[in-house]
Coordinates of C-alpha atoms in Angstrom, one line a residue:
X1 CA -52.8 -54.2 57.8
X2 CA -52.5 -57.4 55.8
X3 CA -51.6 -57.4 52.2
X4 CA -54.0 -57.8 49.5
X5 CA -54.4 -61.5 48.2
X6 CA -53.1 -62.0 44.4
X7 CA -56.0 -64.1 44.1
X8 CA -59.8 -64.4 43.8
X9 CA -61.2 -66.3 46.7
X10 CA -64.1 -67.8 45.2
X11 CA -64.2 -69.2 40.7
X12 CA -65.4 -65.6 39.2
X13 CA -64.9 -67.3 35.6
X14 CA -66.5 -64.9 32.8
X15 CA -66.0 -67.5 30.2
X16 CA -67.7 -65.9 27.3
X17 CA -65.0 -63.0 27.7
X18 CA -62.0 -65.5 28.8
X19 CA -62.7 -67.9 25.6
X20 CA -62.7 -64.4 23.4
X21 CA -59.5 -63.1 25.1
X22 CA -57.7 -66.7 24.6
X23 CA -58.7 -67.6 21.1
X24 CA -57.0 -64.2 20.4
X25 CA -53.6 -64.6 21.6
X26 CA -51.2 -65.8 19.6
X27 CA -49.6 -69.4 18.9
X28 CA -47.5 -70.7 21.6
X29 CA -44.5 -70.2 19.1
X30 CA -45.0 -66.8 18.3
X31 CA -45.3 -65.8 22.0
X32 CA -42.0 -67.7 22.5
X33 CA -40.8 -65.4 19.9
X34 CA -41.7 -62.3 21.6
X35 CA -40.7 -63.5 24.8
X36 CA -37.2 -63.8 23.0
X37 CA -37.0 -60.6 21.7
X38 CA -37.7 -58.8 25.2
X39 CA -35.3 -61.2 26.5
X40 CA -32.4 -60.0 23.8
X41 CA -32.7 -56.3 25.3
X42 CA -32.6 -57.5 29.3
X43 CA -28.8 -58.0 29.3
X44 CA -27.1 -54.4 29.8
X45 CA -24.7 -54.9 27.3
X46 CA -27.1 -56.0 24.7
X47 CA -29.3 -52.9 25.7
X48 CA -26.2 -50.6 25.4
X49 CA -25.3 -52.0 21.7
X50 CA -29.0 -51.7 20.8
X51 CA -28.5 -47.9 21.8
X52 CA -25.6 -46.7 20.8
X53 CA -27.2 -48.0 17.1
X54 CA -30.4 -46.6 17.8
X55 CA -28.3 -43.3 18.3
X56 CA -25.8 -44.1 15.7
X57 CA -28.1 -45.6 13.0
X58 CA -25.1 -48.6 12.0
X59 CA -21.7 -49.4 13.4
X60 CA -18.8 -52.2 13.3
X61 CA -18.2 -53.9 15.8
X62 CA -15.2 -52.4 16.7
X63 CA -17.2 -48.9 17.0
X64 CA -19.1 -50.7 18.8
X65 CA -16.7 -52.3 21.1
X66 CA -15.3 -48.3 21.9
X67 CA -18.8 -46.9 22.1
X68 CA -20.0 -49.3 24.8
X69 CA -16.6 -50.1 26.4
X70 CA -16.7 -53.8 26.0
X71 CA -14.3 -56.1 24.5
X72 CA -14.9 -56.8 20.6
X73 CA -15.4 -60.6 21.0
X74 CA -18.1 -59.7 23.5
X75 CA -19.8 -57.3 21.4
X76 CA -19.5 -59.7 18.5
X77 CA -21.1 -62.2 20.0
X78 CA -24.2 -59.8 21.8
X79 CA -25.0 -58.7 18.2
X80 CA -25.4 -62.1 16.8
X81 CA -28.2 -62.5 19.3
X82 CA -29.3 -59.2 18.3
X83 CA -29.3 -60.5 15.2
X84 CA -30.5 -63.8 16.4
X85 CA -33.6 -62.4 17.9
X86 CA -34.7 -60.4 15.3
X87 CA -33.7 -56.9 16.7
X88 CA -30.4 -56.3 14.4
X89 CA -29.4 -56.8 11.3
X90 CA -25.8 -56.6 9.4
X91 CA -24.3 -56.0 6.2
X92 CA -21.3 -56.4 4.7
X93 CA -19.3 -53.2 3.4
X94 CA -16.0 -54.6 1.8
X95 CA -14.1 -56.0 4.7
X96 CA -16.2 -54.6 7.3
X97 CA -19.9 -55.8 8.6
X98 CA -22.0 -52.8 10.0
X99 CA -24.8 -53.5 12.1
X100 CA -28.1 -51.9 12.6
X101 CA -31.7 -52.3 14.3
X102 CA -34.2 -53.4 12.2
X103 CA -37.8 -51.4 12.5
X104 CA -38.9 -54.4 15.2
X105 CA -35.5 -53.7 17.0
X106 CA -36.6 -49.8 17.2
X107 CA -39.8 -50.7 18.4
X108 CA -38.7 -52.2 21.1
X109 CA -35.8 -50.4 22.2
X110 CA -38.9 -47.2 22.1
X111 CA -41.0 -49.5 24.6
X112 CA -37.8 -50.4 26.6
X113 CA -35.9 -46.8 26.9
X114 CA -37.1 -43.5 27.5
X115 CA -36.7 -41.1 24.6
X116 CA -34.5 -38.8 26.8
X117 CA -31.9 -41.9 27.5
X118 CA -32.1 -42.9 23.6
X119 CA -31.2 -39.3 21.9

């Protein structure tokens, strides 16, 4: 049996409903933004740092480091994308700089990882 085409094979355009649908979405900027942020959790180790914070609230990188099992330069640098894209946020605490998600990081960690993996 063949496959299904992807594809209309004749112009179905409902334009009243297409214009209403495009004027709604967002500037190209802010959808770049987005697109971003998703990208930020789509490495593993990224996705394992945003947990373990999720799970441990804030962290150092070094705690970090140990709770994911990655080297602390790598880890360093994966949170300042993190931090980069909106999904992480730091502060410093005398000599030490803890990291955690912000409410947007959450959010998407939520949409990304099942409740079961993230508790």
């Amino acid at each position: 049996m063949p496959a299904e085409p992807d594809a209309c094979d004749l112009l179905c355009l409902d334009l009243p409903k297409a214009e209403q649908v495009r004027n709604g979405l967002p500037v190209a900027a802010a959808i770049e933004a987005m697109a971003a942020s998703a990208k930020a959790l789509g490495d593993p180790t990224r996705l394992a740092i945003a947990l373990a914070l999720d799970a441990g609230e804030s962290a150092c990188v070094c705690d970090l480091a140990w709770i994911v099992g990655r080297d602390e330069r790598l880890v360093s640098h994966h949170v300042r994308l993190l931090k980069g894209a909106r999904l992480a946020r730091s502060e410093r605490d005398g000599k030490m700089v803890m990291y955690e998600l912000t409410e947007r990081g959450r959010s998407l960690l939520a949409a990304v990882a099942p409740e079961q993996v993230r508790r």
